[in-house]
Amino acid sequence: MTRITLFIVLGFLFFACNSQTKNKEDFSSSSDLYKQLKAVNSNGVLFGHQDDLAYGVNWAYEAGRSDTKETAGDYPALFGWELGGIELGNQVNLDSVPFDKMREYVIKGYEMGAVITFSWHPFSALDSTRSSWDTDQSVVKHIVPGGSHHDIFKQHLDKVAAFFHSLKTKDGNPVPFIFRPWHEMDGDWFWWGNSHCTSDEFKTLFRFTIEYLKDEKGVDFLTAYSPDNRFSTEEEYLTWYPGDDIVEIIGVDNYGDFRVGSENIKAAQKKLEIVVKYARKTDKVAAFTETGLNRMTDDRWFTQKLGKSFLDGDFASEIAYVMLWRNDDTTHFFSSYPGHSSAPDFKEFTGHRRIWLLNDWNRFKEQNNMTK
Ligand code: BMA
């Protein structure tokens, strides 16, 4: 080979490798989502709602319906969905949402421009009759690598991966999404909670889950870390943190500080600030990943409590989104719905220029030349 040919070949290889790396970046749907969420910064806060398109108070599975839209005038900018039951091969999730319908709603929501996020409350790999809330056994140490039920747990993850892989648009493009497993680990109500495993066991479980889904199964997503509200310093917040290399969304769930009777909005704001400051420091996205008030017993909750916890703060308003839990029926609902006495306040809250429903979010992306 002459020297010139060698240069040409090396040059070609150099460009080929480079463009391959670049293409991978460019075509990763989750990296686009990440860029969009990073851009939100202090411009606004996306409003999200769990199961919003599937059902609400007094209705279920009626195309186009949404408690958020029917109360506030527009769909949420973020939709949350729940995977519990998928690991057993069930056709419906633990809240009776058929996975086939969920897939349709996820794809539709994405095509409308909304952000998609998944929670997962799996049954135990030690005993499939035991739910996430059944804390009798030490599940975590038995399902991590080396544990007696690790292989069964991997089969559970295979089912999760298969569902994730099925989330594709008509053109075959994967739907980008956020995955938020093993949340509220600082509480003790789930089998992965604070008093049921050590923080090292927890971190191993978290890391294995993400690495297995991404590296072994080739699923592309953003990962959220979301303790509940039992922390008051950054150090406490990070007790179970699996590492900057596998987390993109720095989150918090918080119902406790908003509960009528024992509410502490200042404390909630302080926790959001811890989250935002850590996200700033690590160049990640901060989010208020779950909240709400069951039965919405305070008619001014949205503007006077929820809004005050982040809109008024110095840093807290840098969260990219806030997601309200599901509206199941008149005994179990965490947001508002048409005709409820909190509806006017909900409309006022969602009408705030920095609270974004779907159209606001789509407008922002358009103005910033971002893909839908
Ligand atoms: C809980 C409740 C349950 C539900 C579970 C998983 O907070 O809403 O009714 O089964 O979440 O979605």
PDB file of N, CA, C and O and ligand atoms in Angstrom, residues 50-51 55 81-84 93-96 119-121 133 183-184 190 255 290 325-326 328 332 334, ligand 1:
ATOM      1  N   GLN A  50     -50.993  11.444  35.670  1.00  0.00           N
ATOM      2  CA  GLN A  50     -50.955   9.986  35.507  1.00  0.00           C
ATOM      3  C   GLN A  50     -52.259   9.469  34.909  1.00  0.00           C
ATOM      4  O   GLN A  50     -53.344   9.872  35.354  1.00  0.00           O
ATOM      5  N   ASP A  51     -52.145   8.591  33.924  1.00  0.00           N
ATOM      6  CA  ASP A  51     -53.295   7.893  33.309  1.00  0.00           C
ATOM      7  C   ASP A  51     -54.332   8.835  32.697  1.00  0.00           C
ATOM      8  O   ASP A  51     -55.485   8.430  32.479  1.00  0.00           O
ATOM      9  N   TYR A  55     -58.587   7.312  31.716  1.00  0.00           N
ATOM     10  CA  TYR A  55     -59.803   7.445  32.528  1.00  0.00           C
ATOM     11  C   TYR A  55     -59.697   8.672  33.434  1.00  0.00           C
ATOM     12  O   TYR A  55     -58.607   9.242  33.622  1.00  0.00           O
ATOM     13  N   TRP A  81     -47.640   6.835  33.004  1.00  0.00           N
ATOM     14  CA  TRP A  81     -48.265   5.517  32.868  1.00  0.00           C
ATOM     15  C   TRP A  81     -47.605   4.531  33.809  1.00  0.00           C
ATOM     16  O   TRP A  81     -46.447   4.700  34.183  1.00  0.00           O
ATOM     17  N   GLU A  82     -48.351   3.479  34.147  1.00  0.00           N
ATOM     18  CA  GLU A  82     -47.899   2.541  35.177  1.00  0.00           C
ATOM     19  C   GLU A  82     -47.773   1.119  34.613  1.00  0.00           C
ATOM     20  O   GLU A  82     -48.700   0.613  33.987  1.00  0.00           O
ATOM     21  N   LEU A  83     -46.621   0.501  34.870  1.00  0.00           N
ATOM     22  CA  LEU A  83     -46.330  -0.810  34.278  1.00  0.00           C
ATOM     23  C   LEU A  83     -46.668  -2.004  35.166  1.00  0.00           C
ATOM     24  O   LEU A  83     -46.570  -3.150  34.712  1.00  0.00           O
ATOM     25  N   GLY A  84     -46.998  -1.774  36.434  1.00  0.00           N
ATOM     26  CA  GLY A  84     -47.185  -2.887  37.376  1.00  0.00           C
ATOM     27  C   GLY A  84     -48.054  -4.008  36.818  1.00  0.00           C
ATOM     28  O   GLY A  84     -49.191  -3.769  36.405  1.00  0.00           O
ATOM     29  N   ASN A  93     -52.755  -3.714  33.597  1.00  0.00           N
ATOM     30  CA  ASN A  93     -51.880  -3.369  34.712  1.00  0.00           C
ATOM     31  C   ASN A  93     -52.637  -3.456  36.036  1.00  0.00           C
ATOM     32  O   ASN A  93     -53.824  -3.793  36.064  1.00  0.00           O
ATOM     33  N   LEU A  94     -51.976  -3.160  37.111  1.00  0.00           N
ATOM     34  CA  LEU A  94     -52.590  -3.348  38.423  1.00  0.00           C
ATOM     35  C   LEU A  94     -53.747  -2.387  38.690  1.00  0.00           C
ATOM     36  O   LEU A  94     -54.506  -2.573  39.641  1.00  0.00           O
ATOM     37  N   ASP A  95     -53.917  -1.393  37.829  1.00  0.00           N
ATOM     38  CA  ASP A  95     -55.075  -0.499  37.938  1.00  0.00           C
ATOM     39  C   ASP A  95     -56.074  -0.777  36.816  1.00  0.00           C
ATOM     40  O   ASP A  95     -56.885   0.097  36.478  1.00  0.00           O
ATOM     41  N   SER A  96     -55.997  -1.962  36.240  1.00  0.00           N
ATOM     42  CA  SER A  96     -56.905  -2.429  35.184  1.00  0.00           C
ATOM     43  C   SER A  96     -56.759  -1.733  33.838  1.00  0.00           C
ATOM     44  O   SER A  96     -57.674  -1.789  33.019  1.00  0.00           O
ATOM     45  N   SER A 119     -43.980   4.736  35.579  1.00  0.00           N
ATOM     46  CA  SER A 119     -43.675   4.215  36.906  1.00  0.00           C
ATOM     47  C   SER A 119     -43.840   2.696  36.835  1.00  0.00           C
ATOM     48  O   SER A 119     -44.423   2.173  35.881  1.00  0.00           O
ATOM     49  N   TRP A 120     -43.345   1.999  37.833  1.00  0.00           N
ATOM     50  CA  TRP A 120     -43.442   0.530  37.830  1.00  0.00           C
ATOM     51  C   TRP A 120     -43.532   0.031  39.266  1.00  0.00           C
ATOM     52  O   TRP A 120     -42.608   0.229  40.043  1.00  0.00           O
ATOM     53  N   HIS A 121     -44.673  -0.563  39.589  1.00  0.00           N
ATOM     54  CA  HIS A 121     -44.866  -1.164  40.903  1.00  0.00           C
ATOM     55  C   HIS A 121     -44.994  -2.668  40.687  1.00  0.00           C
ATOM     56  O   HIS A 121     -46.103  -3.205  40.631  1.00  0.00           O
ATOM     57  N   TRP A 133     -46.425  -3.476  47.639  1.00  0.00           N
ATOM     58  CA  TRP A 133     -46.724  -2.992  48.996  1.00  0.00           C
ATOM     59  C   TRP A 133     -46.601  -4.103  50.035  1.00  0.00           C
ATOM     60  O   TRP A 133     -46.810  -3.879  51.217  1.00  0.00           O
ATOM     61  N   HIS A 183     -39.098   4.071  43.025  1.00  0.00           N
ATOM     62  CA  HIS A 183     -39.243   5.403  43.619  1.00  0.00           C
ATOM     63  C   HIS A 183     -39.645   5.312  45.103  1.00  0.00           C
ATOM     64  O   HIS A 183     -39.994   4.251  45.610  1.00  0.00           O
ATOM     65  N   GLU A 184     -39.577   6.437  45.768  1.00  0.00           N
ATOM     66  CA  GLU A 184     -39.985   6.559  47.186  1.00  0.00           C
ATOM     67  C   GLU A 184     -39.285   5.523  48.063  1.00  0.00           C
ATOM     68  O   GLU A 184     -39.868   4.996  49.015  1.00  0.00           O
ATOM     69  N   PHE A 190     -42.846   0.151  50.244  1.00  0.00           N
ATOM     70  CA  PHE A 190     -42.574  -0.768  49.133  1.00  0.00           C
ATOM     71  C   PHE A 190     -41.491  -1.757  49.553  1.00  0.00           C
ATOM     72  O   PHE A 190     -40.651  -1.439  50.392  1.00  0.00           O
ATOM     73  N   TYR A 255     -46.076  14.027  48.722  1.00  0.00           N
ATOM     74  CA  TYR A 255     -47.471  14.229  49.093  1.00  0.00           C
ATOM     75  C   TYR A 255     -47.511  14.757  50.531  1.00  0.00           C
ATOM     76  O   TYR A 255     -48.316  15.602  50.879  1.00  0.00           O
ATOM     77  N   GLU A 290     -43.937  13.313  41.357  1.00  0.00           N
ATOM     78  CA  GLU A 290     -45.265  12.847  41.781  1.00  0.00           C
ATOM     79  C   GLU A 290     -45.780  13.672  42.943  1.00  0.00           C
ATOM     80  O   GLU A 290     -45.069  13.878  43.924  1.00  0.00           O
ATOM     81  N   TRP A 325     -50.847  12.705  40.501  1.00  0.00           N
ATOM     82  CA  TRP A 325     -51.226  11.292  40.450  1.00  0.00           C
ATOM     83  C   TRP A 325     -52.632  11.138  39.882  1.00  0.00           C
ATOM     84  O   TRP A 325     -53.314  12.115  39.575  1.00  0.00           O
ATOM     85  N   ARG A 326     -53.078   9.914  39.772  1.00  0.00           N
ATOM     86  CA  ARG A 326     -54.239   9.580  38.951  1.00  0.00           C
ATOM     87  C   ARG A 326     -55.592  10.012  39.530  1.00  0.00           C
ATOM     88  O   ARG A 326     -55.732  10.157  40.744  1.00  0.00           O
ATOM     89  N   ASP A 328     -58.878   8.346  39.801  1.00  0.00           N
ATOM     90  CA  ASP A 328     -59.532   7.057  39.602  1.00  0.00           C
ATOM     91  C   ASP A 328     -61.050   7.190  39.714  1.00  0.00           C
ATOM     92  O   ASP A 328     -61.798   7.011  38.761  1.00  0.00           O
ATOM     93  N   HIS A 332     -60.794   8.338  45.134  1.00  0.00           N
ATOM     94  CA  HIS A 332     -59.345   8.243  44.917  1.00  0.00           C
ATOM     95  C   HIS A 332     -58.980   9.089  43.698  1.00  0.00           C
ATOM     96  O   HIS A 332     -58.924   8.606  42.576  1.00  0.00           O
ATOM     97  N   PHE A 334     -56.373  12.679  42.651  1.00  0.00           N
ATOM     98  CA  PHE A 334     -55.313  13.546  43.181  1.00  0.00           C
ATOM     99  C   PHE A 334     -55.189  14.866  42.449  1.00  0.00           C
ATOM    100  O   PHE A 334     -54.375  15.706  42.817  1.00  0.00           O
TER     101      PHE A 334
HETATM  102  C1  BMA B   1     -51.135   4.096  44.206  1.00  0.00           C
HETATM  103  C2  BMA B   1     -52.646   4.074  44.187  1.00  0.00           C
HETATM  104  C3  BMA B   1     -53.082   2.674  43.839  1.00  0.00           C
HETATM  105  C4  BMA B   1     -52.419   2.239  42.519  1.00  0.00           C
HETATM  106  C5  BMA B   1     -50.935   2.421  42.556  1.00  0.00           C
HETATM  107  C6  BMA B   1     -50.227   2.114  41.249  1.00  0.00           C
HETATM  108  O1  BMA B   1     -50.654   5.345  44.570  1.00  0.00           O
HETATM  109  O2  BMA B   1     -53.145   4.988  43.247  1.00  0.00           O
HETATM  110  O3  BMA B   1     -54.471   2.649  43.718  1.00  0.00           O
HETATM  111  O4  BMA B   1     -52.708   0.886  42.274  1.00  0.00           O
HETATM  112  O5  BMA B   1     -50.642   3.744  42.930  1.00  0.00           O
HETATM  113  O6  BMA B   1     -50.676   2.902  40.185  1.00  0.00           O
END
